[in-house]
Each structure stands twice: as structure tokens, then as C-alpha cells.
Short mmCIF file of C-alpha atoms and ligand atoms in Angstrom, two decimals:
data_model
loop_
_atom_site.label_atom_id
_atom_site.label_comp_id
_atom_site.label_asym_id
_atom_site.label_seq_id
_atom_site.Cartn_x
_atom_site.Cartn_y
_atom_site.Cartn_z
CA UNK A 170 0.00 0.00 0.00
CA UNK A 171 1.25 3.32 -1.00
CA UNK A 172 1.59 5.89 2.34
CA UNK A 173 0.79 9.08 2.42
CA UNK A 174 4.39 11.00 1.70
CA UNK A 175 5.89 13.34 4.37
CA UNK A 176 5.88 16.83 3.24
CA UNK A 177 9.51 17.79 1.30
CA UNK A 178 10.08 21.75 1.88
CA UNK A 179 9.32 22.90 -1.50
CA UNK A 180 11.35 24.41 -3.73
CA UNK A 181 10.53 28.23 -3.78
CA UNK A 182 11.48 28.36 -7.65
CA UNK A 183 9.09 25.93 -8.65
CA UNK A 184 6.44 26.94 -6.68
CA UNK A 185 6.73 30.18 -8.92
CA UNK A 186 6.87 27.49 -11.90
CA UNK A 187 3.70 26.07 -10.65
CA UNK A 188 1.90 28.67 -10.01
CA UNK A 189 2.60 30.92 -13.67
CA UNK A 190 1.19 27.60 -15.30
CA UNK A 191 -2.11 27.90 -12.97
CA UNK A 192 -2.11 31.79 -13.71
CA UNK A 193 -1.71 30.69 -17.49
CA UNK A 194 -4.66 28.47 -17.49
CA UNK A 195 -2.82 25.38 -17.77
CA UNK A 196 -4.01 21.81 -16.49
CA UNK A 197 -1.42 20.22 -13.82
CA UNK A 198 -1.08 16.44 -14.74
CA UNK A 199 -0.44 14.10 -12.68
CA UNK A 200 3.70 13.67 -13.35
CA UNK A 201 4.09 17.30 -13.20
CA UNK A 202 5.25 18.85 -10.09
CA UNK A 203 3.14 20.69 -7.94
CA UNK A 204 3.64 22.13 -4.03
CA UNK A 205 2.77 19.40 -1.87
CA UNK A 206 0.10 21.43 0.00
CA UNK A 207 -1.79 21.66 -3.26
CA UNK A 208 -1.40 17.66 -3.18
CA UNK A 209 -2.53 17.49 0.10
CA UNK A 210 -5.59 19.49 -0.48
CA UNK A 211 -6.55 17.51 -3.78
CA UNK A 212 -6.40 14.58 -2.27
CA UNK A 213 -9.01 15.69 0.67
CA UNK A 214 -11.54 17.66 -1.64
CA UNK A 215 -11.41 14.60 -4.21
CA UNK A 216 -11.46 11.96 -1.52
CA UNK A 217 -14.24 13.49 0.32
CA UNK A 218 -16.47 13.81 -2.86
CA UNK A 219 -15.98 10.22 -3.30
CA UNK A 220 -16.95 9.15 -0.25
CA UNK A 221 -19.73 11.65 -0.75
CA UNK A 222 -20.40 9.12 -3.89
CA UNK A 223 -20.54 6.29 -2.28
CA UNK A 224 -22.08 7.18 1.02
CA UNK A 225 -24.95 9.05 -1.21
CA UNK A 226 -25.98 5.86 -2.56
CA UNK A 227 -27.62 4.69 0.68
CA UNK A 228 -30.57 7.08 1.17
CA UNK A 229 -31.90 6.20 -2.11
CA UNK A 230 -30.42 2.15 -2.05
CA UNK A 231 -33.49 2.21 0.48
CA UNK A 232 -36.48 2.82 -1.75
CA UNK A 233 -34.74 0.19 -4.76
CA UNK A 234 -37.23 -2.18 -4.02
CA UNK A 235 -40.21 0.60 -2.75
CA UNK A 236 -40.46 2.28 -6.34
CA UNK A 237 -43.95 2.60 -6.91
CA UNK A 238 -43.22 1.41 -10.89
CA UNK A 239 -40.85 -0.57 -13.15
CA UNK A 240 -39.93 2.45 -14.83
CA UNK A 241 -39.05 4.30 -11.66
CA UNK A 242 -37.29 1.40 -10.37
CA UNK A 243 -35.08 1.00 -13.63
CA UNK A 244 -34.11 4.41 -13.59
CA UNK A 245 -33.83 4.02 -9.85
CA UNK A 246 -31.05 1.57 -9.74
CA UNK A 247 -29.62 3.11 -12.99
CA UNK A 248 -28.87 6.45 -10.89
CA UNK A 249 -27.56 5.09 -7.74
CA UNK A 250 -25.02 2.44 -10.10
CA UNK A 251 -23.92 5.78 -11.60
CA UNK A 252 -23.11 7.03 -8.19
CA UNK A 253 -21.25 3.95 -7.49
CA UNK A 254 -19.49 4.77 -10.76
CA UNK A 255 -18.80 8.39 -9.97
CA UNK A 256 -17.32 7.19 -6.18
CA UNK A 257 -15.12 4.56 -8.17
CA UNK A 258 -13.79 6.92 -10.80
CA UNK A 259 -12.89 9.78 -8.23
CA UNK A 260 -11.11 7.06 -6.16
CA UNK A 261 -9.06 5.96 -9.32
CA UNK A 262 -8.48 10.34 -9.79
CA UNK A 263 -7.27 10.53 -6.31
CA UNK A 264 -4.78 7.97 -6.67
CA UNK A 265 -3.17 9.80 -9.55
CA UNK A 266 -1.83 11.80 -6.58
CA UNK A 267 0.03 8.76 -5.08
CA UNK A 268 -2.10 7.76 -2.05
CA UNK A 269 -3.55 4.23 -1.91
CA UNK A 270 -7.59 4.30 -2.21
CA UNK A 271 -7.90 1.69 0.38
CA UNK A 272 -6.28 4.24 2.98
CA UNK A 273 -8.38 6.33 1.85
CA UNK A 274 -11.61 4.25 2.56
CA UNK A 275 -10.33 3.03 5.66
CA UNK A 276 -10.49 6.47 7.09
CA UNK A 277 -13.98 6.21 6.34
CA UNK A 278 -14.81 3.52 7.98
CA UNK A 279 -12.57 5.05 10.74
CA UNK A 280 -14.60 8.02 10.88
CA UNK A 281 -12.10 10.61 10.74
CA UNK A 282 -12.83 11.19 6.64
CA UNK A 283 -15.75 13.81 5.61
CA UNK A 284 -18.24 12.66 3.18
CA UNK A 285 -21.45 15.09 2.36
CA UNK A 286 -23.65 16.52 5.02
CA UNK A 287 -26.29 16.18 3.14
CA UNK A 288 -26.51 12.23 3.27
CA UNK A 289 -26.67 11.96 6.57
CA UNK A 290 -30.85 12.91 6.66
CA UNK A 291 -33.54 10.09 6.27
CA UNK A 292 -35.75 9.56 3.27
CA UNK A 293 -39.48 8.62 4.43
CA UNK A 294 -41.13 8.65 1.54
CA UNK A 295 -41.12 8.13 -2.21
CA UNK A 296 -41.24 12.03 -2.83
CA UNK A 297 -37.77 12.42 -1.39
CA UNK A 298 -36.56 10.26 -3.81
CA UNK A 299 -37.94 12.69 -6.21
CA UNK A 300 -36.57 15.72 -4.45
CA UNK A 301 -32.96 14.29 -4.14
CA UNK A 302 -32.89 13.95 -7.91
CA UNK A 303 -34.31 17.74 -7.98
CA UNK A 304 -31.90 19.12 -5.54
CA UNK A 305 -29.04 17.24 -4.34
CA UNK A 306 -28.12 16.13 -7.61
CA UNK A 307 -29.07 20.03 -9.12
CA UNK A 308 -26.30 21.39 -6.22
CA UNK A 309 -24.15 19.05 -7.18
CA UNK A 310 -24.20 20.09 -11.01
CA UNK A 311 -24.29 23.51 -10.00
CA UNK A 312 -20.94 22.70 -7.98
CA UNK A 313 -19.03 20.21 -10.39
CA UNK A 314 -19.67 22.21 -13.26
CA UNK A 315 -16.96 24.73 -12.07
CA UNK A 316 -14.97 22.25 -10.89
CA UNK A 317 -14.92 20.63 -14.35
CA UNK A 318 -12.59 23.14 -14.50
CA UNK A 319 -10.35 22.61 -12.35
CA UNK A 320 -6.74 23.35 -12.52
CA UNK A 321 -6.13 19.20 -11.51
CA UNK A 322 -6.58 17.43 -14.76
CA UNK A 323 -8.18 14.09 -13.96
CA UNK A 324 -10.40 15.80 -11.49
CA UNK A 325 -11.73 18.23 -13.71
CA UNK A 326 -11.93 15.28 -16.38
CA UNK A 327 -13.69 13.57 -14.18
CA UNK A 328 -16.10 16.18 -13.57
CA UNK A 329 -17.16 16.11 -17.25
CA UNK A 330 -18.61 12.89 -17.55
CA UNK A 331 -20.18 13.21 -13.97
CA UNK A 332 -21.93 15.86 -14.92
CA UNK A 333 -23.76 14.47 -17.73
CA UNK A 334 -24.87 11.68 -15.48
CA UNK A 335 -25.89 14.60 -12.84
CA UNK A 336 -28.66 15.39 -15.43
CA UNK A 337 -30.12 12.33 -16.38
CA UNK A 338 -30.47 12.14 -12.06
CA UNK A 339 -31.77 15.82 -11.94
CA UNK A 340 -34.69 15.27 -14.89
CA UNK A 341 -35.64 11.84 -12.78
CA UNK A 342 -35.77 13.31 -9.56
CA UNK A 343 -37.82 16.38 -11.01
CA UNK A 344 -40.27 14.34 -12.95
CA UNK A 345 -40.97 12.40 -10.02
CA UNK A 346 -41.63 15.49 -7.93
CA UNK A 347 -43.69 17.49 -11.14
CA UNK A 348 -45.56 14.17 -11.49
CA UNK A 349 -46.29 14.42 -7.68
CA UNK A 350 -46.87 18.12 -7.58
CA UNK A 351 -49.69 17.33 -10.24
CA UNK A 352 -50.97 14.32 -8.35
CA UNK A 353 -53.69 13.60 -5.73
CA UNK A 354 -53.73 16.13 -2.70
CA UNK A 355 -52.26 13.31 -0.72
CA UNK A 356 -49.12 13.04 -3.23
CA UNK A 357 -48.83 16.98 -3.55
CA UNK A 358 -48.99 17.19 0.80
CA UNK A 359 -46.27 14.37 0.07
CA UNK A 360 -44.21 15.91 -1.81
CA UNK A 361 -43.88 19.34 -0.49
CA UNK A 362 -43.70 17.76 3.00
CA UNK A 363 -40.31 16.45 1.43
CA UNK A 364 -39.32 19.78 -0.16
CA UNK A 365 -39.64 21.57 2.95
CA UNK A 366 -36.74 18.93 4.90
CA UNK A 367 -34.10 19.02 1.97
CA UNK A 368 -34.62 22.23 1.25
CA UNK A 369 -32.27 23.27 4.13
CA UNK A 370 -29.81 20.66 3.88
CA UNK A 371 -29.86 21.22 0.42
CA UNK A 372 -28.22 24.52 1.02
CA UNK A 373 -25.45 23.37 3.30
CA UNK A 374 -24.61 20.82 0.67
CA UNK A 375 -22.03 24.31 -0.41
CA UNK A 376 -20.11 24.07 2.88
CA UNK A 377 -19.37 26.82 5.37
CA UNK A 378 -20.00 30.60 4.15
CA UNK A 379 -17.46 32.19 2.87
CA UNK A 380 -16.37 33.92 6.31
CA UNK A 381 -15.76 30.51 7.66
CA UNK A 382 -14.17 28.41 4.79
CA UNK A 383 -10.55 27.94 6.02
CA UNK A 384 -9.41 26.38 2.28
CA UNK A 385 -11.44 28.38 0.03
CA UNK A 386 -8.99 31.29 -0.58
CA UNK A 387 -5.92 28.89 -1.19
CA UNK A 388 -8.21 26.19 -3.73
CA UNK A 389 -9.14 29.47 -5.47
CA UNK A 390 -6.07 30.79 -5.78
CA UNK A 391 -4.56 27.34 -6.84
CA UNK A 392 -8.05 27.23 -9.30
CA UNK A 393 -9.08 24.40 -8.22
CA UNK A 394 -12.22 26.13 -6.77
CA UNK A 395 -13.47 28.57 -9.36
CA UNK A 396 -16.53 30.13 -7.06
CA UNK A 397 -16.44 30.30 -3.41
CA UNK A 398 -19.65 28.50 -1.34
CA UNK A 399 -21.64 31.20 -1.07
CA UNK A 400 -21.05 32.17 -4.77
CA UNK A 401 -22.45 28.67 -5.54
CA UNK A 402 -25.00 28.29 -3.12
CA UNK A 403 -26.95 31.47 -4.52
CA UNK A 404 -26.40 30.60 -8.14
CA UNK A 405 -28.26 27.18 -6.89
CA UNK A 406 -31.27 29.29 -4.91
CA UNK A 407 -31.48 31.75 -8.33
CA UNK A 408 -31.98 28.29 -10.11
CA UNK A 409 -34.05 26.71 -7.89
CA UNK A 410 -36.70 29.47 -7.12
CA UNK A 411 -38.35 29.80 -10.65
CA UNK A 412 -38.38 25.73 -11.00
CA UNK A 413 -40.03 25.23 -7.71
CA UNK A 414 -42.85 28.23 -8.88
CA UNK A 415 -43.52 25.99 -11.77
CA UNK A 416 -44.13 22.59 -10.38
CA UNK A 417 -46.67 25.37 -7.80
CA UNK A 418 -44.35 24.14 -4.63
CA UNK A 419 -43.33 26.26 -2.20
CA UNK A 420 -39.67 26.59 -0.64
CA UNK A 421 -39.58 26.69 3.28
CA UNK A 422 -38.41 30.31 3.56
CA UNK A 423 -40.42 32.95 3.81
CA UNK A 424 -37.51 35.79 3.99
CA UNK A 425 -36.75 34.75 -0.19
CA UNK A 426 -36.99 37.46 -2.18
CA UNK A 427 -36.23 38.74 -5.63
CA UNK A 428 -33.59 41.72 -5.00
CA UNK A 429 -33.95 43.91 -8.57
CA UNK A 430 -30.41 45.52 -8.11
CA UNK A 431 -28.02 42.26 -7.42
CA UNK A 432 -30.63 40.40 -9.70
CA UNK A 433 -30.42 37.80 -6.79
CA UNK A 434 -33.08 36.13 -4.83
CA UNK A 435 -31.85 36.40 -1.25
CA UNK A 436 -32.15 33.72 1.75
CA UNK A 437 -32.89 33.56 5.27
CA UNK A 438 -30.18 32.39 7.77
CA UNK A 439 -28.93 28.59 7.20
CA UNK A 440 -28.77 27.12 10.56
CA UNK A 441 -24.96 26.63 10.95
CA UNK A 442 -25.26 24.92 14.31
CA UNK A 443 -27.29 21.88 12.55
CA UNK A 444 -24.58 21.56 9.77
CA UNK A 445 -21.75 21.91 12.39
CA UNK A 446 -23.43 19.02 13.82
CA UNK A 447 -23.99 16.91 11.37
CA UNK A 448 -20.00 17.48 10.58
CA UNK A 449 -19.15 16.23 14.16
CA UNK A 450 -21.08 13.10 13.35
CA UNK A 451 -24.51 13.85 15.06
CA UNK A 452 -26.84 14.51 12.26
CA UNK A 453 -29.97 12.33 12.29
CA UNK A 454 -27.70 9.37 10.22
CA UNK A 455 -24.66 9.68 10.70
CA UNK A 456 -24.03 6.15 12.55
CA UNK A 457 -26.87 4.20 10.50
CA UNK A 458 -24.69 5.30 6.99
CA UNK A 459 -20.90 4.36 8.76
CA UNK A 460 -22.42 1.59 10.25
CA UNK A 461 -24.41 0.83 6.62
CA UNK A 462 -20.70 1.44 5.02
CA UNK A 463 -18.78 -0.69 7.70
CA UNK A 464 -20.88 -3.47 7.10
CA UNK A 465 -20.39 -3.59 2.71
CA UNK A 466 -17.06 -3.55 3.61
CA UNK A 467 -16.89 -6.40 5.63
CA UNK A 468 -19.51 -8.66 3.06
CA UNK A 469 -17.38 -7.70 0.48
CA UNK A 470 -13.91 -8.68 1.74
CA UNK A 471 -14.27 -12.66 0.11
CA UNK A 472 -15.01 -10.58 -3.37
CA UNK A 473 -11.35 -8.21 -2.78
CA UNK A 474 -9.50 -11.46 -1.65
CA UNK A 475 -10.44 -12.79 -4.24
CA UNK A 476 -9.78 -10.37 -7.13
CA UNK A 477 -6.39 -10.07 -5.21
CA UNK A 478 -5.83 -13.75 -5.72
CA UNK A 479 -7.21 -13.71 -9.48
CA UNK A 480 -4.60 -11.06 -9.99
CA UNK A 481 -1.56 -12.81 -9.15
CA UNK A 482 -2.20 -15.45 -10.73
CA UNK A 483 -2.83 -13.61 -14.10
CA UNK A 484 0.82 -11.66 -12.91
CA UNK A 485 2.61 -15.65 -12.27
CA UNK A 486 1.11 -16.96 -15.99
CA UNK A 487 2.48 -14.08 -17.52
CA UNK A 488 5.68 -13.86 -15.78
CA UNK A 489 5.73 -17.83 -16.38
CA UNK A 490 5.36 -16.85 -20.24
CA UNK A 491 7.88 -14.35 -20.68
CA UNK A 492 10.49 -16.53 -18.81
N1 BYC B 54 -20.51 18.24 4.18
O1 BYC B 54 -13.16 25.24 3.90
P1 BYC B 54 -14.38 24.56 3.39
C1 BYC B 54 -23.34 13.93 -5.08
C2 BYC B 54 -16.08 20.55 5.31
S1 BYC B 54 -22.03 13.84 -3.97
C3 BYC B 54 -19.45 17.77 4.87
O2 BYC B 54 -15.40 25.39 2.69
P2 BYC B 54 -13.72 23.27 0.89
C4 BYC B 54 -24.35 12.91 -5.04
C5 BYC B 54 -14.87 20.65 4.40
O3 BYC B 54 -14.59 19.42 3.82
C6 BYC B 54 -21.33 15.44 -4.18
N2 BYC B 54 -18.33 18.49 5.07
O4 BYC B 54 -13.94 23.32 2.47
C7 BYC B 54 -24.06 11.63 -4.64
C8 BYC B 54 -13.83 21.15 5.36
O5 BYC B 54 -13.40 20.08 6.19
P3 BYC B 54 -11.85 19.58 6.30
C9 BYC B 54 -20.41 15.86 -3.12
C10 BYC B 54 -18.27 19.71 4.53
O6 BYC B 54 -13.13 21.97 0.54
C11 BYC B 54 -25.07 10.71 -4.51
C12 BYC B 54 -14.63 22.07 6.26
O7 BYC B 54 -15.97 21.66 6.17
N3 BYC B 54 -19.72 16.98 -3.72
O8 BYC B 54 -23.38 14.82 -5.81
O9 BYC B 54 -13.06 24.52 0.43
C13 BYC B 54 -26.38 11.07 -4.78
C14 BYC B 54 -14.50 23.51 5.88
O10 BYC B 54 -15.09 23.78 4.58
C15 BYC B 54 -19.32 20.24 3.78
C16 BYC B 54 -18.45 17.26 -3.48
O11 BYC B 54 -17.81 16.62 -2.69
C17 BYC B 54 -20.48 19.47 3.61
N4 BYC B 54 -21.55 19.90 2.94
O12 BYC B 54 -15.23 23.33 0.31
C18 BYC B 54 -26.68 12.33 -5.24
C19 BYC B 54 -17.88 18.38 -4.31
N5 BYC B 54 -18.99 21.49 3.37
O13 BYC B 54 -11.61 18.69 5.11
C20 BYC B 54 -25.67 13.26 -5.38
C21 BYC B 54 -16.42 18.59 -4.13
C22 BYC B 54 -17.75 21.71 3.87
O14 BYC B 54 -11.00 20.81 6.21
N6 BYC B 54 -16.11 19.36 -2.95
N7 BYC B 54 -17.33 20.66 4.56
O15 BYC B 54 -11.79 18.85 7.59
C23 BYC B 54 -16.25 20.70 -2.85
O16 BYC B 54 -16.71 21.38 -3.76
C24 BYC B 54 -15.74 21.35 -1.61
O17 BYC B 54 -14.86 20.45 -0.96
C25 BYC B 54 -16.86 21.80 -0.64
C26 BYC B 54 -16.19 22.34 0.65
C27 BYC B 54 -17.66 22.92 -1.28
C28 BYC B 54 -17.76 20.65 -0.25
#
């Protein structure tokens, strides 16, 4: 397993190297050098979001078998395999920066890695399946579309192809909640019950404000952020507002409102002291999902033992070949 390296001083003269190519708009690859701090902080942005990946598939995992028709189930299961997808492909990304992703997944199972706030809430009914798709995924398009470009190469790569996917989820989850919104009084009650619980988390989903992001200055001076959290978290309400006025549902904030000069709609207070903690582990899920995680890992050792095994034999017939 490849450890985590111990920080080298870095070279003052290439850190001026480095950072002309950023100011130049150019992608940093994988071989080329870069300071190790800008390592360090790839490889917790990119390992969180794929955690965030694969932790995000257990909220909606639960309603699989609860989808109220074949069509909702097949695109059901075809969104959360994506997510399993996007997890696996941001693993592979982060170990283009020389860390092992098995570290990386034992920290967490450990607990002491960061996935999304955001999956950490229950779904109780079928309309949050709808609003997920609406909102989770919407924040995260409206957050990976910057970083698709990304000074890191195979993390804004990455980003590309995720954020096709992130639309396929997005239409799902808001035809579910349109075809709700339009529905029986029962479904409507439903489904804005539903809006009215993600809505908040929803927002948090962009981190700390700006005031109290310790790494947004340095990502966006290394471009690796493009926006800052608040930047994207109102871009994400602008969006939002006008789509919820359609499907006639109403957001659970009565200080929004439509500011003519900024061209803005502005927010009440987000409630830092829930997201704060959820982020110490306390949110309404946090030990069902680690628990949840803890659990696939443990199933699925038999199926990594025996890749592992597969593999060196392959490696011996070969070797046994050439010789
Ligand atoms: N939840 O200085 P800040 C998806 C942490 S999955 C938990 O602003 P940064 C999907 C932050 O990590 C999409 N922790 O940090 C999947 C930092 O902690 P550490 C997930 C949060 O990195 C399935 C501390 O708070 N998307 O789309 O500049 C189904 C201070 O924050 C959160 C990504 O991961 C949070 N919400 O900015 C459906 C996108 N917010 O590490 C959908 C990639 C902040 O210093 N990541 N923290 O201990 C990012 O864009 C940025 O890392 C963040 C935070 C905006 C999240």
C-alpha cells in the first residue's frame, strides 16, 4: 500500500513554476510537479467527494425495491449504479496523486474522513426520492460544473462525464416530484412535505460561508475552486426558485426574495449549528450510513480477496510466459 508521503520543503522556484502555469490556465497532470500542500488538499476535496459518492448511494439504495413502478425502479437503480461509478472513478483520480484508495476508505470507515452533510438525513417517503434527484443532484451540477474546470486534470476530467450523469439524475428526480406536484392532494402534501426537509440541507450541501471556509482562498487561488460557497450556493437558490414556482411548490423560507439591483433572490439564515453538527457526526444518520458502510465492507472482503488472488495469478502466468 502506498503511504501518504511526508511533506519535502518545497522548492521556492518551482512553486513560482507552478503557479505561472495555474495563472496561465494550464491543467497540472499528474507527473508534473506541484507544491505538496496543493497535493494534500486535492487529495481531501477529491477523496471526500468520493466518499460523498458512495455514502450518497444509501438514502436512495433504500427505496430500490419501494419504487412505486418498473420504470421508476429502472431508472432508480440506474442512478444510484452511476453514483457507485462516480465514487469509483474519483477514487481511481485521487490515486493519480500517489495515495492508496484503500487508505483512503479506511479512514472512512474510521470516521475521521468527511463525506457530504447532506446524506446523513432520512428519506421517508417516495417524494424524497424525487426531491434528491431535484436538488441534491441540481447542487451538485451547480458545484461540479466549475470544478470541471479545475486546474487538476483528472479531477476536472472527471467532472465532465459526472456531470452528464448529474442530469439524467436531476430530470428523474424532477419528474418524479412534477408528477407528484400534479398528483392527488395526498401526493402533492407528500411531496412538499419532502421539499420543505431538503430544502435546508440542500443549502449546506455548499459548505461553510465564505467567512468561515478555512481552504477556500488557497483552492481558489490554486483554481481548483473557481466560485467560493456562497457564490455557488446562490447561483443554486437563483436556479431553484423559478423551478419550484412551476411545479406550484413552495420553498420553506419565507424571507426569499427577488432583489432587482443584485438580480439575486436572497435567503434567510442557514442554521450553521445543525450543519456543524452533522459534521461532528450527530446529524440524524450519521451512525446508521458508517455503520451501513462498515458493514459492505466487511460482506465484500471474500469478493477483494479474491480479485487479489485472481490477480496474481494472471501476474505468475504471464511472468511464467515471458520466462
Ligand atoms: N458536508 O473550507 P471549506 C453527489 C467541510 S455527492 C461535509 O469550505 P472546501 C451525489 C470541508 O470538507 C457530491 N463536510 O472546504 C451523490 C472542510 O473540512 P476539512 C459531493 C463539509 O473543501 C449521490 C470544512 O468543512 N460533492 O453529488 O473549500 C447522490 C470547511 O469547509 C461540507 C463534493 O464533494 C459538507 N456539505 O469546500 C446524489 C464536491 N462542506 O476537510 C448526489 C467537491 C464543507 O478541512 N467538494 N465541509 O476537515 C467541494 O466542492 C468542496 O470540498 C466543498 C467544501 C464545497 C464541499
Amino acid at each position: 500500500m502506498t503511504q501518504t508521503r511526508t511533506a519535502p520543503q518545497d522548492d521556492p522556484a518551482k512553486v513560482a513554476e507552478f503557479e505561472a502555469r495555474i495563472a496561465a490556465g494550464q491543467s497540472i497532470e499528474p507527473k508534473d510537479w506541484m507544491p505538496e500542500r496543493y497535493r494534500r488538499q486535492l487529495i481531501r476535496m477529491m477523496s471526500q467527494h468520493a466518499h460523498s459518492e458512495i455514502v450518497g448511494m444509501l438514502p436512495e439504495g433504500n427505496w430500490i425495491t419501494r419504487a412505486p413502478s418498473l420504470r421508476r425502479k429502472i431508472s432508480l437503480i440506474a442512478k444510484v449504479q452511476d453514483e457507485a461509478g462516480h465514487g469509483l472513478y474519483i477514487y481511481c483520480g485521487t490515486e493519480t496523486l500517489g495515495v492508496d484508495r484503500a487508505e483512503l476508505i479506511q479512514q472512512l470507515l474510521d470516521g475521521t474522513a468527511k463525506y457530504s452533510s447532506i446524506f446523513n438525513y432520512p428519506t421517508l417517503s417516495w417524494a424524497d426520492i424525487g426531491v434528491i434527484g431535484w436538488f441534491v443532484d441540481g447542487a451538485a451540477i451547480v458545484n461540479q460544473t466549475v470544478l470541471a474546470k479545475a486546474s487538476y486534470g483528472p479531477y476536472a476530467r472527471a467532472m465532465i462525464r459526472i456531470c452528464k450523469e448529474e442530469n439524467f439524475h436531476k430530470r428523474q428526480g424532477y419528474e418524479i416530484v412534477a408528477t407528484l406536484a400534479n398528483g392527488t392532494s395526498a401526493q402533492k402534501a407528500m411531496v412538499q412535505d419532502a421539499v420543505n426537509r431538503w430544502w435546508w440541507p440542500s443549502l449546506m450541501m455548499f459548505g461553510p460561508s465564505d467567512a468561515n471556509s478555512p481552504n477556500t482562498a488557497e483552492l481558489i487561488k490554486w483554481k481548483v475552486k473557481r466560485r467560493t460557497n456562497d457564490e455557488l450556493r446562490q447561483r443554486f437558490v437563483n436556479l431553484t426558485v423559478p423551478q419550484a414556482a412551476a411545479v406550484n411548490l413552495t420553498l420553506p423560507d419565507p424571507d426569499l426574495a427577488y432583489d432587482t439591483e443584485s438580480e439575486n433572490w436572497s435567503f434567510g439564515r442557514i442554521d450553521w449549528d445543525e450543519f456543524n453538527q452533522v459534521l461532528r457526526g450527530n446529524g440524524p444518520c450519521n451512525r446508521e450510513r458508517l455503520a451501513a458502510r462498515r458493514k459492505a465492507h466487511d460482506d465484500g472482503a471474500w469478493v477483494r480477496e479474491a480479485a487479489s488472488a485472481y490477480a496474481a495469478k494472471q501476474r505468475a502466468k504471464q511472468a511464467s510466459e515471458a520466462a
